[in-house]
Amino acid sequence: MSFSELGLAEPILQGVYAAGYNNPTEIQQKAIPLALEGRDIIGCAPTGTGKTAAFVLPILSTLLETANKPLKSAHPRVLVLTPTRELALQIEEAVREYGTYTDFQCTSVYGGVSINNQIRALKDGVDIVIATPGRLLDLMERRCISLSMIEHLILDEADRMYDMGFIRDVRKIAARVPHDRQTLLFSATMSREIRALIAELQRSPSYIEIGAPFSPAELVEQHFVNAPNHVKLDLLVHILLTRNVDSMIVFSKTKHGADRIDRRLNREGITSEALHADRTQSQRQMALDGFKRKDFQVLVATDVAARGIDIDKVACVVNFDTPAFAEDYIHRIGRTGRAECKGMALTFVDESELPNLKKIEFLTNKKFSVKDFPGFKMPPKPGLVQDGNSIPSAAPASPRRRQYYRKPVF
């Protein structure tokens, strides 16, 4: 099937083809025709399956078809709610790319930056607003935006908005949007809380599910590696110095941990950047842009900061810490195996993290084995006494190991 068979307006098709896309993904094939009919939609699919285009394309096409309504209105007609500023910026980029041959005005509003430029953009008039819930409520309280003309409400990454505590804000916002709107909701997982939200906000929605519930993308090869906490850094360095990995995202559960990993990798001569909430918005955007350009090999990120990363051909994801929440595991490994490219996910497991592994097995309905990493000699724990001598912490690995022949990861 091609995009031309989905009923999209010609200017939108031109934008799609100019962006280099010819064939829709499965969720796009199923969601776009229903959205064009004006139906409410629930889209449940693993990350990396093309959910953004599944709602951006039909909404742009629908706006074109309602030509009797003025563009660039002081009252926006489309509202997209999303959990993070990174994801908001990426959706804005998608709208601009697919809408190249239209006159639509789009802006994103999010926290962490000055609100004044966002207020000016709204006063100039926009058709589409992409927002994080907190910043949008701030703008609403200042009477800088009206939602009285919203025709299409999209909730992207609804599960993550719940995880981050935004659902109360989402409900407040939805209460200010006209009841006869179209509502599209997309989520990688479908919890009881999200189902309750659906019952409140949608009218007889069409349910689209791609892949088994809670299952990671099929193109991701998953491995769980025996890694006591004291060897995790050494193991990560070993993998990067001896294996053929051209791009990697490493997930850390804390900002401090992300910085510690980043410092160690750079000491070893491995190019990396850290991405977390303590970095300024410009620093975070520079890190994302640099990783896309492959200016450096490794992006070390926390869950919240990495939400919304949409980068094709990430070879490997490493869970430096086994996620405490099984849903986070799904989201993390969804950063690889995207756009029909194979990927690999490695999860380091300390003995204390085995209960977290059980949660992942329960959610994914799979049984995983924890194995030693091939070719890695497990160093003893620092401080142990052996033959009367205290064993010091392992010295940093020599960058000369980068000259070794690079093997496949597994």
mmCIF file of C-alpha atoms in Angstrom:
data_model
loop_
_atom_site.group_PDB
_atom_site.id
_atom_site.type_symbol
_atom_site.label_atom_id
_atom_site.label_comp_id
_atom_site.label_asym_id
_atom_site.label_seq_id
_atom_site.Cartn_x
_atom_site.Cartn_y
_atom_site.Cartn_z
ATOM 1 C CA MET A 1 0.000 0.000 0.000
ATOM 2 C CA SER A 2 1.164 3.550 -0.740
ATOM 3 C CA PHE A 3 0.246 6.835 0.959
ATOM 4 C CA SER A 4 -1.717 7.832 -2.150
ATOM 5 C CA GLU A 5 -4.285 5.116 -1.334
ATOM 6 C CA LEU A 6 -5.132 6.515 2.113
ATOM 7 C CA GLY A 7 -7.214 9.508 1.019
ATOM 8 C CA LEU A 8 -4.792 12.260 2.038
ATOM 9 C CA ALA A 9 -4.980 15.680 0.377
ATOM 10 C CA GLU A 10 -2.508 16.242 -2.447
ATOM 11 C CA PRO A 11 -0.378 18.926 -0.683
ATOM 12 C CA ILE A 12 0.092 16.553 2.258
ATOM 13 C CA LEU A 13 1.119 13.725 -0.073
ATOM 14 C CA GLN A 14 3.675 16.061 -1.628
ATOM 15 C CA GLY A 15 5.089 16.765 1.824
ATOM 16 C CA VAL A 16 5.269 13.051 2.643
ATOM 17 C CA TYR A 17 7.070 12.184 -0.578
ATOM 18 C CA ALA A 18 9.429 15.163 -0.214
ATOM 19 C CA ALA A 19 10.345 13.803 3.231
ATOM 20 C CA GLY A 20 11.373 10.531 1.570
ATOM 21 C CA TYR A 21 8.489 8.283 2.627
ATOM 22 C CA ASN A 22 6.588 6.100 0.166
ATOM 23 C CA ASN A 23 4.826 3.349 2.107
ATOM 24 C CA PRO A 24 2.855 3.777 5.340
ATOM 25 C CA THR A 25 3.545 1.650 8.404
ATOM 26 C CA GLU A 26 0.858 -0.651 9.762
ATOM 27 C CA ILE A 27 -0.506 1.820 12.285
ATOM 28 C CA GLN A 28 -0.571 4.549 9.633
ATOM 29 C CA GLN A 29 -2.515 2.291 7.254
ATOM 30 C CA LYS A 30 -5.121 1.615 9.942
ATOM 31 C CA ALA A 31 -5.325 4.991 11.683
ATOM 32 C CA ILE A 32 -5.227 7.507 8.827
ATOM 33 C CA PRO A 33 -8.488 6.476 7.052
ATOM 34 C CA LEU A 34 -10.378 6.389 10.362
ATOM 35 C CA ALA A 35 -9.004 9.771 11.411
ATOM 36 C CA LEU A 36 -10.009 11.246 8.051
ATOM 37 C CA GLU A 37 -13.568 10.043 8.740
ATOM 38 C CA GLY A 38 -13.546 12.061 11.963
ATOM 39 C CA ARG A 39 -13.555 9.020 14.248
ATOM 40 C CA ASP A 40 -12.053 9.040 17.740
ATOM 41 C CA ILE A 41 -9.081 6.665 17.833
ATOM 42 C CA ILE A 42 -7.087 4.718 20.406
ATOM 43 C CA GLY A 43 -3.721 3.732 18.958
ATOM 44 C CA CYS A 44 -1.770 1.192 21.000
ATOM 45 C CA ALA A 45 1.561 0.347 19.419
ATOM 46 C CA PRO A 46 5.220 -0.073 20.362
ATOM 47 C CA THR A 47 7.403 2.997 20.010
ATOM 48 C CA GLY A 48 9.090 3.459 16.666
ATOM 49 C CA THR A 49 6.109 2.299 14.590
ATOM 50 C CA GLY A 50 5.208 5.664 13.067
ATOM 51 C CA LYS A 51 2.578 6.932 15.495
ATOM 52 C CA THR A 52 3.430 10.602 14.965
ATOM 53 C CA ALA A 53 2.653 10.535 11.242
ATOM 54 C CA ALA A 54 -0.454 8.463 11.997
ATOM 55 C CA PHE A 55 -2.074 11.538 13.561
ATOM 56 C CA VAL A 56 -0.178 14.438 11.946
ATOM 57 C CA LEU A 57 -0.996 13.462 8.346
ATOM 58 C CA PRO A 58 -4.799 13.073 8.654
ATOM 59 C CA ILE A 59 -5.109 16.191 10.820
ATOM 60 C CA LEU A 60 -3.226 18.308 8.263
ATOM 61 C CA SER A 61 -5.331 16.833 5.482
ATOM 62 C CA THR A 62 -8.574 17.538 7.361
ATOM 63 C CA LEU A 63 -7.571 21.152 7.999
ATOM 64 C CA LEU A 64 -7.017 21.603 4.271
ATOM 65 C CA GLU A 65 -10.441 20.202 3.466
ATOM 66 C CA THR A 66 -12.152 22.744 5.742
ATOM 67 C CA ALA A 67 -10.965 25.662 3.615
ATOM 68 C CA ASN A 68 -13.955 27.800 4.554
ATOM 69 C CA LYS A 69 -12.352 28.394 7.956
ATOM 70 C CA PRO A 70 -9.527 30.956 8.152
ATOM 71 C CA LEU A 71 -5.986 29.790 8.694
ATOM 72 C CA LYS A 72 -3.631 31.355 11.219
ATOM 73 C CA SER A 73 -6.466 32.114 13.588
ATOM 74 C CA ALA A 74 -6.063 33.651 17.010
ATOM 75 C CA HIS A 75 -7.859 30.514 18.206
ATOM 76 C CA PRO A 76 -5.977 27.300 17.300
ATOM 77 C CA ARG A 77 -7.921 24.423 15.778
ATOM 78 C CA VAL A 78 -5.595 21.558 16.753
ATOM 79 C CA LEU A 79 -4.083 20.794 20.160
ATOM 80 C CA VAL A 80 -1.477 18.081 20.681
ATOM 81 C CA LEU A 81 -0.583 17.230 24.289
ATOM 82 C CA THR A 82 2.709 15.476 24.909
ATOM 83 C CA PRO A 83 4.763 14.727 28.042
ATOM 84 C CA THR A 84 8.135 16.320 27.217
ATOM 85 C CA ARG A 85 9.556 19.301 25.388
ATOM 86 C CA GLU A 86 11.774 17.051 23.275
ATOM 87 C CA LEU A 87 8.750 15.208 21.967
ATOM 88 C CA ALA A 88 6.878 18.489 21.451
ATOM 89 C CA LEU A 89 9.728 19.805 19.319
ATOM 90 C CA GLN A 90 9.872 16.616 17.274
ATOM 91 C CA ILE A 91 6.136 16.696 16.592
ATOM 92 C CA GLU A 92 6.444 20.350 15.564
ATOM 93 C CA GLU A 93 9.244 19.360 13.199
ATOM 94 C CA ALA A 94 7.030 16.624 11.713
ATOM 95 C CA VAL A 95 4.141 19.071 11.209
ATOM 96 C CA ARG A 96 6.411 21.523 9.418
ATOM 97 C CA GLU A 97 7.949 18.781 7.282
ATOM 98 C CA TYR A 98 4.689 17.162 6.190
ATOM 99 C CA GLY A 99 3.002 20.561 5.864
ATOM 100 C CA THR A 100 5.694 22.035 3.623
ATOM 101 C CA TYR A 101 3.172 22.699 0.845
ATOM 102 C CA THR A 102 0.557 24.294 3.113
ATOM 103 C CA ASP A 103 0.229 27.642 4.900
ATOM 104 C CA PHE A 104 -0.443 26.224 8.351
ATOM 105 C CA GLN A 105 1.134 27.938 11.332
ATOM 106 C CA CYS A 106 2.366 25.684 14.135
ATOM 107 C CA THR A 107 4.100 26.323 17.435
ATOM 108 C CA SER A 108 5.168 24.275 20.449
ATOM 109 C CA VAL A 109 4.927 25.466 24.049
ATOM 110 C CA TYR A 110 6.787 23.811 26.915
ATOM 111 C CA GLY A 111 8.522 24.594 30.176
ATOM 112 C CA GLY A 112 12.190 25.191 30.860
ATOM 113 C CA VAL A 113 12.457 28.197 28.519
ATOM 114 C CA SER A 114 11.155 31.770 28.511
ATOM 115 C CA ILE A 115 7.392 31.979 28.113
ATOM 116 C CA ASN A 116 7.512 35.370 26.358
ATOM 117 C CA ASN A 117 8.437 34.080 22.894
ATOM 118 C CA GLN A 118 5.686 31.482 23.166
ATOM 119 C CA ILE A 119 3.147 34.171 24.076
ATOM 120 C CA ARG A 120 4.197 36.233 21.047
ATOM 121 C CA ALA A 121 3.827 33.224 18.738
ATOM 122 C CA LEU A 122 0.315 32.574 20.043
ATOM 123 C CA LYS A 123 -0.674 36.229 19.641
ATOM 124 C CA ASP A 124 0.509 36.133 16.011
ATOM 125 C CA GLY A 125 -2.004 33.340 15.432
ATOM 126 C CA VAL A 126 -1.485 29.609 14.946
ATOM 127 C CA ASP A 127 -3.509 26.711 13.606
ATOM 128 C CA ILE A 128 -1.751 23.941 15.552
ATOM 129 C CA VAL A 129 -0.405 24.040 19.109
ATOM 130 C CA ILE A 130 1.803 21.277 20.514
ATOM 131 C CA ALA A 131 2.126 21.571 24.281
ATOM 132 C CA THR A 132 3.269 20.007 27.494
ATOM 133 C CA PRO A 133 0.385 20.116 30.007
ATOM 134 C CA GLY A 134 2.042 22.294 32.658
ATOM 135 C CA ARG A 135 3.096 25.092 30.320
ATOM 136 C CA LEU A 136 -0.259 25.071 28.539
ATOM 137 C CA LEU A 137 -2.122 25.508 31.837
ATOM 138 C CA ASP A 138 0.192 28.415 32.658
ATOM 139 C CA LEU A 139 -0.675 30.070 29.340
ATOM 140 C CA MET A 140 -4.379 29.419 29.901
ATOM 141 C CA GLU A 141 -4.246 31.035 33.346
ATOM 142 C CA ARG A 142 -2.574 34.096 31.776
ATOM 143 C CA ARG A 143 -5.365 34.184 29.163
ATOM 144 C CA CYS A 144 -2.792 33.913 26.383
ATOM 145 C CA ILE A 145 -4.559 31.069 24.588
ATOM 146 C CA SER A 146 -8.156 30.060 23.996
ATOM 147 C CA LEU A 147 -9.182 26.464 23.392
ATOM 148 C CA SER A 148 -12.738 27.335 22.397
ATOM 149 C CA MET A 149 -12.140 26.575 18.695
ATOM 150 C CA ILE A 150 -10.224 23.306 19.087
ATOM 151 C CA GLU A 151 -11.563 20.707 16.649
ATOM 152 C CA HIS A 152 -8.912 18.014 17.118
ATOM 153 C CA LEU A 153 -7.364 16.973 20.454
ATOM 154 C CA ILE A 154 -4.434 14.548 20.303
ATOM 155 C CA LEU A 155 -2.876 12.896 23.354
ATOM 156 C CA ASP A 156 0.510 11.479 22.424
ATOM 157 C CA GLU A 157 2.416 9.134 24.757
ATOM 158 C CA ALA A 158 -0.591 9.077 27.100
ATOM 159 C CA ASP A 159 0.979 6.378 29.255
ATOM 160 C CA ARG A 160 4.033 8.516 29.900
ATOM 161 C CA MET A 161 1.880 11.534 30.761
ATOM 162 C CA TYR A 162 0.249 9.346 33.399
ATOM 163 C CA ASP A 163 3.637 8.114 34.662
ATOM 164 C CA MET A 164 4.842 11.723 34.999
ATOM 165 C CA GLY A 165 1.761 12.818 36.939
ATOM 166 C CA PHE A 166 0.172 14.932 34.200
ATOM 167 C CA ILE A 167 -3.222 13.231 33.984
ATOM 168 C CA ARG A 168 -4.929 15.718 36.315
ATOM 169 C CA ASP A 169 -3.616 18.544 34.110
ATOM 170 C CA VAL A 170 -4.809 16.705 31.000
ATOM 171 C CA ARG A 171 -8.305 16.460 32.468
ATOM 172 C CA LYS A 172 -8.333 20.201 33.267
ATOM 173 C CA ILE A 173 -7.289 21.027 29.715
ATOM 174 C CA ALA A 174 -9.761 18.636 28.092
ATOM 175 C CA ALA A 175 -12.587 20.224 30.096
ATOM 176 C CA ARG A 176 -11.883 23.511 28.277
ATOM 177 C CA VAL A 177 -12.013 21.973 24.807
ATOM 178 C CA PRO A 178 -15.359 21.741 22.917
ATOM 179 C CA HIS A 179 -17.148 18.429 23.466
ATOM 180 C CA ASP A 180 -17.764 17.890 19.749
ATOM 181 C CA ARG A 181 -14.039 17.647 19.029
ATOM 182 C CA GLN A 182 -12.243 14.657 17.548
ATOM 183 C CA THR A 183 -9.949 12.982 20.106
ATOM 184 C CA LEU A 184 -7.006 10.781 19.144
ATOM 185 C CA LEU A 185 -5.043 8.990 21.864
ATOM 186 C CA PHE A 186 -1.773 7.151 21.288
ATOM 187 C CA SER A 187 0.090 5.059 23.829
ATOM 188 C CA ALA A 188 2.743 2.353 23.862
ATOM 189 C CA THR A 189 0.979 0.591 26.745
ATOM 190 C CA MET A 190 -2.638 0.480 27.873
ATOM 191 C CA SER A 191 -2.996 0.524 31.669
ATOM 192 C CA ARG A 192 -6.190 0.608 33.708
ATOM 193 C CA GLU A 193 -5.680 4.332 34.336
ATOM 194 C CA ILE A 194 -5.374 5.094 30.624
ATOM 195 C CA ARG A 195 -8.537 3.115 29.926
ATOM 196 C CA ALA A 196 -10.342 5.244 32.525
ATOM 197 C CA LEU A 197 -9.098 8.389 30.791
ATOM 198 C CA ILE A 198 -10.348 7.055 27.459
ATOM 199 C CA ALA A 199 -13.816 6.525 28.913
ATOM 200 C CA GLU A 200 -13.890 10.166 30.015
ATOM 201 C CA LEU A 201 -12.516 11.836 26.889
ATOM 202 C CA GLN A 202 -13.546 9.779 23.870
ATOM 203 C CA ARG A 203 -16.804 8.853 22.126
ATOM 204 C CA SER A 204 -17.075 5.300 20.766
ATOM 205 C CA PRO A 205 -13.410 5.217 19.746
ATOM 206 C CA SER A 206 -11.937 2.846 17.193
ATOM 207 C CA TYR A 207 -9.249 0.690 18.802
ATOM 208 C CA ILE A 208 -6.067 -0.013 16.851
ATOM 209 C CA GLU A 209 -3.445 -2.337 18.286
ATOM 210 C CA ILE A 210 -0.164 -3.076 16.563
ATOM 211 C CA GLY A 211 1.696 -6.035 18.048
ATOM 212 C CA ALA A 212 0.829 -7.836 21.265
ATOM 213 C CA PRO A 213 -0.004 -5.677 24.282
ATOM 214 C CA PHE A 214 3.096 -4.578 26.172
ATOM 215 C CA SER A 215 5.389 -6.326 23.678
ATOM 216 C CA PRO A 216 8.582 -4.618 22.500
ATOM 217 C CA ALA A 217 9.114 -4.089 18.813
ATOM 218 C CA GLU A 218 9.859 -7.386 17.081
ATOM 219 C CA LEU A 219 13.047 -6.030 15.522
ATOM 220 C CA VAL A 220 14.737 -5.609 18.922
ATOM 221 C CA GLU A 221 17.053 -8.429 20.029
ATOM 222 C CA GLN A 222 16.967 -8.520 23.844
ATOM 223 C CA HIS A 223 19.725 -9.716 26.185
ATOM 224 C CA PHE A 224 19.979 -9.613 29.979
ATOM 225 C CA VAL A 225 23.563 -9.529 31.236
ATOM 226 C CA ASN A 226 24.908 -10.565 34.628
ATOM 227 C CA ALA A 227 26.459 -7.321 35.884
ATOM 228 C CA PRO A 228 27.041 -6.646 39.584
ATOM 229 C CA ASN A 229 26.903 -2.921 40.254
ATOM 230 C CA HIS A 230 30.659 -2.627 40.787
ATOM 231 C CA VAL A 231 31.462 -3.932 37.283
ATOM 232 C CA LYS A 232 28.801 -2.171 35.215
ATOM 233 C CA LEU A 233 31.050 0.689 34.121
ATOM 234 C CA ASP A 234 33.894 -1.679 33.221
ATOM 235 C CA LEU A 235 31.486 -3.881 31.273
ATOM 236 C CA LEU A 236 30.057 -0.938 29.339
ATOM 237 C CA VAL A 237 33.539 0.251 28.402
ATOM 238 C CA HIS A 238 34.496 -3.291 27.371
ATOM 239 C CA ILE A 239 31.489 -3.527 25.053
ATOM 240 C CA LEU A 240 32.182 -0.185 23.409
ATOM 241 C CA LEU A 241 35.897 -0.836 22.943
ATOM 242 C CA THR A 242 35.657 -4.390 21.647
ATOM 243 C CA ARG A 243 32.304 -4.581 19.863
ATOM 244 C CA ASN A 244 31.067 -3.036 16.649
ATOM 245 C CA VAL A 245 28.539 -0.497 17.939
ATOM 246 C CA ASP A 246 28.359 2.721 15.958
ATOM 247 C CA SER A 247 25.576 4.332 18.015
ATOM 248 C CA MET A 248 24.285 3.598 21.505
ATOM 249 C CA ILE A 249 21.863 5.078 24.022
ATOM 250 C CA VAL A 250 22.666 4.231 27.655
ATOM 251 C CA PHE A 251 19.855 4.691 30.177
ATOM 252 C CA SER A 252 20.652 5.633 33.767
ATOM 253 C CA LYS A 253 18.065 5.870 36.531
ATOM 254 C CA THR A 254 19.588 9.084 37.954
ATOM 255 C CA LYS A 255 21.095 12.325 36.668
ATOM 256 C CA HIS A 256 24.183 11.753 38.823
ATOM 257 C CA GLY A 257 24.589 8.284 37.337
ATOM 258 C CA ALA A 258 24.290 9.636 33.797
ATOM 259 C CA ASP A 259 27.041 12.181 34.461
ATOM 260 C CA ARG A 260 29.275 9.519 36.038
ATOM 261 C CA ILE A 261 28.889 7.237 33.006
ATOM 262 C CA ASP A 262 29.521 10.131 30.623
ATOM 263 C CA ARG A 263 32.739 11.128 32.418
ATOM 264 C CA ARG A 264 34.090 7.567 32.420
ATOM 265 C CA LEU A 265 33.376 7.034 28.721
ATOM 266 C CA ASN A 266 35.093 10.260 27.743
ATOM 267 C CA ARG A 267 38.120 9.320 29.860
ATOM 268 C CA GLU A 268 38.314 6.107 27.849
ATOM 269 C CA GLY A 269 38.324 8.015 24.571
ATOM 270 C CA ILE A 270 34.697 7.114 23.782
ATOM 271 C CA THR A 271 32.744 10.129 22.584
ATOM 272 C CA SER A 272 29.557 10.656 24.590
ATOM 273 C CA GLU A 273 27.133 13.282 25.894
ATOM 274 C CA ALA A 274 24.746 13.229 28.858
ATOM 275 C CA LEU A 275 21.075 14.162 28.517
ATOM 276 C CA HIS A 276 19.053 14.893 31.650
ATOM 277 C CA ALA A 277 16.815 17.486 33.274
ATOM 278 C CA ASP A 278 19.682 19.489 34.816
ATOM 279 C CA ARG A 279 20.923 20.420 31.349
ATOM 280 C CA THR A 280 19.496 23.577 29.812
ATOM 281 C CA GLN A 281 17.076 23.243 26.922
ATOM 282 C CA SER A 282 19.742 24.448 24.474
ATOM 283 C CA GLN A 283 22.264 21.923 25.841
ATOM 284 C CA ARG A 284 19.729 19.114 25.517
ATOM 285 C CA GLN A 285 18.815 20.094 21.984
ATOM 286 C CA MET A 286 22.498 20.339 21.015
ATOM 287 C CA ALA A 287 23.073 16.851 22.428
ATOM 288 C CA LEU A 288 20.141 15.405 20.469
ATOM 289 C CA ASP A 289 21.174 17.137 17.254
ATOM 290 C CA GLY A 290 24.775 15.983 17.678
ATOM 291 C CA PHE A 291 23.691 12.385 18.248
ATOM 292 C CA LYS A 292 21.505 12.497 15.132
ATOM 293 C CA ARG A 293 24.506 13.733 13.126
ATOM 294 C CA LYS A 294 26.643 10.993 14.725
ATOM 295 C CA ASP A 295 29.037 13.606 16.131
ATOM 296 C CA PHE A 296 29.509 11.251 19.072
ATOM 297 C CA GLN A 297 28.943 7.544 19.674
ATOM 298 C CA VAL A 298 26.989 7.355 22.934
ATOM 299 C CA LEU A 299 24.068 9.298 24.378
ATOM 300 C CA VAL A 300 23.704 8.763 28.143
ATOM 301 C CA ALA A 301 20.189 9.661 29.244
ATOM 302 C CA THR A 302 17.647 9.489 32.017
ATOM 303 C CA ASP A 303 14.129 8.258 31.243
ATOM 304 C CA VAL A 304 12.370 11.618 31.387
ATOM 305 C CA ALA A 305 14.979 13.430 29.302
ATOM 306 C CA ALA A 306 15.063 10.718 26.648
ATOM 307 C CA ARG A 307 11.307 10.499 26.227
ATOM 308 C CA GLY A 308 10.457 11.425 22.689
ATOM 309 C CA ILE A 309 13.860 10.724 21.176
ATOM 310 C CA ASP A 310 13.054 9.863 17.585
ATOM 311 C CA ILE A 311 16.292 8.849 15.916
ATOM 312 C CA ASP A 312 16.487 6.129 13.307
ATOM 313 C CA LYS A 313 19.215 3.493 13.197
ATOM 314 C CA VAL A 314 20.291 3.498 16.854
ATOM 315 C CA ALA A 315 22.248 0.249 16.938
ATOM 316 C CA CYS A 316 22.013 -0.544 20.629
ATOM 317 C CA VAL A 317 20.248 0.475 23.828
ATOM 318 C CA VAL A 318 21.825 -0.345 27.191
ATOM 319 C CA ASN A 319 19.823 -0.344 30.405
ATOM 320 C CA PHE A 320 22.645 0.439 32.820
ATOM 321 C CA ASP A 321 20.141 -0.111 35.625
ATOM 322 C CA THR A 322 17.348 -2.664 35.310
ATOM 323 C CA PRO A 323 14.221 -0.455 35.218
ATOM 324 C CA ALA A 324 12.136 -0.511 38.399
ATOM 325 C CA PHE A 325 8.995 -0.027 36.304
ATOM 326 C CA ALA A 326 8.439 -2.591 33.578
ATOM 327 C CA GLU A 327 6.736 -0.010 31.335
ATOM 328 C CA ASP A 328 9.982 1.993 31.341
ATOM 329 C CA TYR A 329 11.734 -1.054 29.892
ATOM 330 C CA ILE A 330 9.326 -1.021 26.938
ATOM 331 C CA HIS A 331 9.898 2.671 26.340
ATOM 332 C CA ARG A 332 13.675 2.434 26.681
ATOM 333 C CA ILE A 333 14.241 -0.391 24.237
ATOM 334 C CA GLY A 334 11.823 1.267 21.828
ATOM 335 C CA ARG A 335 14.612 3.730 21.019
ATOM 336 C CA THR A 336 16.186 1.001 18.855
ATOM 337 C CA GLY A 337 14.648 -1.318 16.273
ATOM 338 C CA ARG A 338 12.884 1.628 14.632
ATOM 339 C CA ALA A 339 11.871 2.326 11.035
ATOM 340 C CA GLU A 340 12.168 -1.374 10.121
ATOM 341 C CA CYS A 341 15.842 -1.502 11.187
ATOM 342 C CA LYS A 342 17.055 -4.191 13.576
ATOM 343 C CA GLY A 343 18.318 -3.177 16.988
ATOM 344 C CA MET A 344 19.713 -4.643 20.184
ATOM 345 C CA ALA A 345 18.881 -4.026 23.835
ATOM 346 C CA LEU A 346 21.253 -5.013 26.641
ATOM 347 C CA THR A 347 20.051 -4.855 30.237
ATOM 348 C CA PHE A 348 22.625 -5.000 33.032
ATOM 349 C CA VAL A 349 21.250 -6.972 35.988
ATOM 350 C CA ASP A 350 22.653 -6.833 39.509
ATOM 351 C CA GLU A 351 21.410 -9.458 41.969
ATOM 352 C CA SER A 352 19.417 -6.764 43.786
ATOM 353 C CA GLU A 353 17.608 -5.973 40.519
ATOM 354 C CA LEU A 354 16.217 -9.473 39.920
ATOM 355 C CA PRO A 355 12.750 -8.448 41.242
ATOM 356 C CA ASN A 356 12.679 -5.764 38.526
ATOM 357 C CA LEU A 357 13.449 -8.424 35.934
ATOM 358 C CA LYS A 358 10.470 -10.452 37.183
ATOM 359 C CA LYS A 359 8.223 -7.431 36.577
ATOM 360 C CA ILE A 360 9.506 -7.139 33.002
ATOM 361 C CA GLU A 361 8.879 -10.844 32.411
ATOM 362 C CA PHE A 362 5.346 -10.515 33.751
ATOM 363 C CA LEU A 363 4.522 -7.492 31.587
ATOM 364 C CA THR A 364 6.018 -8.894 28.381
ATOM 365 C CA ASN A 365 4.849 -12.461 29.073
ATOM 366 C CA LYS A 366 8.357 -13.729 28.327
ATOM 367 C CA LYS A 367 11.028 -15.566 30.280
ATOM 368 C CA PHE A 368 14.561 -14.154 30.097
ATOM 369 C CA SER A 369 17.884 -15.710 31.114
ATOM 370 C CA VAL A 370 20.620 -13.620 32.721
ATOM 371 C CA LYS A 371 23.953 -14.546 31.148
ATOM 372 C CA ASP A 372 27.585 -13.503 31.441
ATOM 373 C CA PHE A 373 28.791 -11.252 28.642
ATOM 374 C CA PRO A 374 31.003 -13.205 26.192
ATOM 375 C CA GLY A 375 34.694 -12.434 26.588
ATOM 376 C CA PHE A 376 34.333 -10.229 29.662
ATOM 377 C CA LYS A 377 36.327 -11.326 32.687
ATOM 378 C CA MET A 378 34.427 -10.427 35.843
ATOM 379 C CA PRO A 379 36.738 -8.413 38.143
ATOM 380 C CA PRO A 380 36.548 -9.042 41.894
ATOM 381 C CA LYS A 381 34.635 -6.597 44.033
ATOM 382 C CA PRO A 382 36.865 -3.722 45.265
ATOM 383 C CA GLY A 383 37.900 -4.001 48.886
ATOM 384 C CA LEU A 384 37.924 -7.810 49.004
ATOM 385 C CA VAL A 385 40.987 -9.414 50.536
ATOM 386 C CA GLN A 386 42.770 -12.045 48.489
ATOM 387 C CA ASP A 387 46.007 -13.711 49.618
ATOM 388 C CA GLY A 388 46.355 -11.072 52.328
ATOM 389 C CA ASN A 389 46.203 -8.167 49.858
ATOM 390 C CA SER A 390 43.354 -5.738 49.387
ATOM 391 C CA ILE A 391 42.116 -5.615 45.813
ATOM 392 C CA PRO A 392 41.937 -2.023 44.525
ATOM 393 C CA SER A 393 39.216 -0.696 42.269
ATOM 394 C CA ALA A 394 39.750 -1.609 38.645
ATOM 395 C CA ALA A 395 41.891 0.925 36.808
ATOM 396 C CA PRO A 396 40.346 2.603 33.783
ATOM 397 C CA ALA A 397 40.724 0.502 30.682
ATOM 398 C CA SER A 398 43.383 1.645 28.255
ATOM 399 C CA PRO A 399 42.127 3.466 25.146
ATOM 400 C CA ARG A 400 44.612 1.321 23.207
ATOM 401 C CA ARG A 401 41.999 -1.434 23.273
ATOM 402 C CA ARG A 402 40.184 0.556 20.613
ATOM 403 C CA GLN A 403 42.663 -0.966 18.160
ATOM 404 C CA TYR A 404 41.172 -4.414 18.701
ATOM 405 C CA TYR A 405 39.086 -6.088 16.025
ATOM 406 C CA ARG A 406 35.470 -5.135 16.668
ATOM 407 C CA LYS A 407 33.215 -8.160 17.048
ATOM 408 C CA PRO A 408 29.425 -8.207 16.805
ATOM 409 C CA VAL A 409 27.870 -7.451 20.206
ATOM 410 C CA PHE A 410 26.531 -11.002 20.647
#
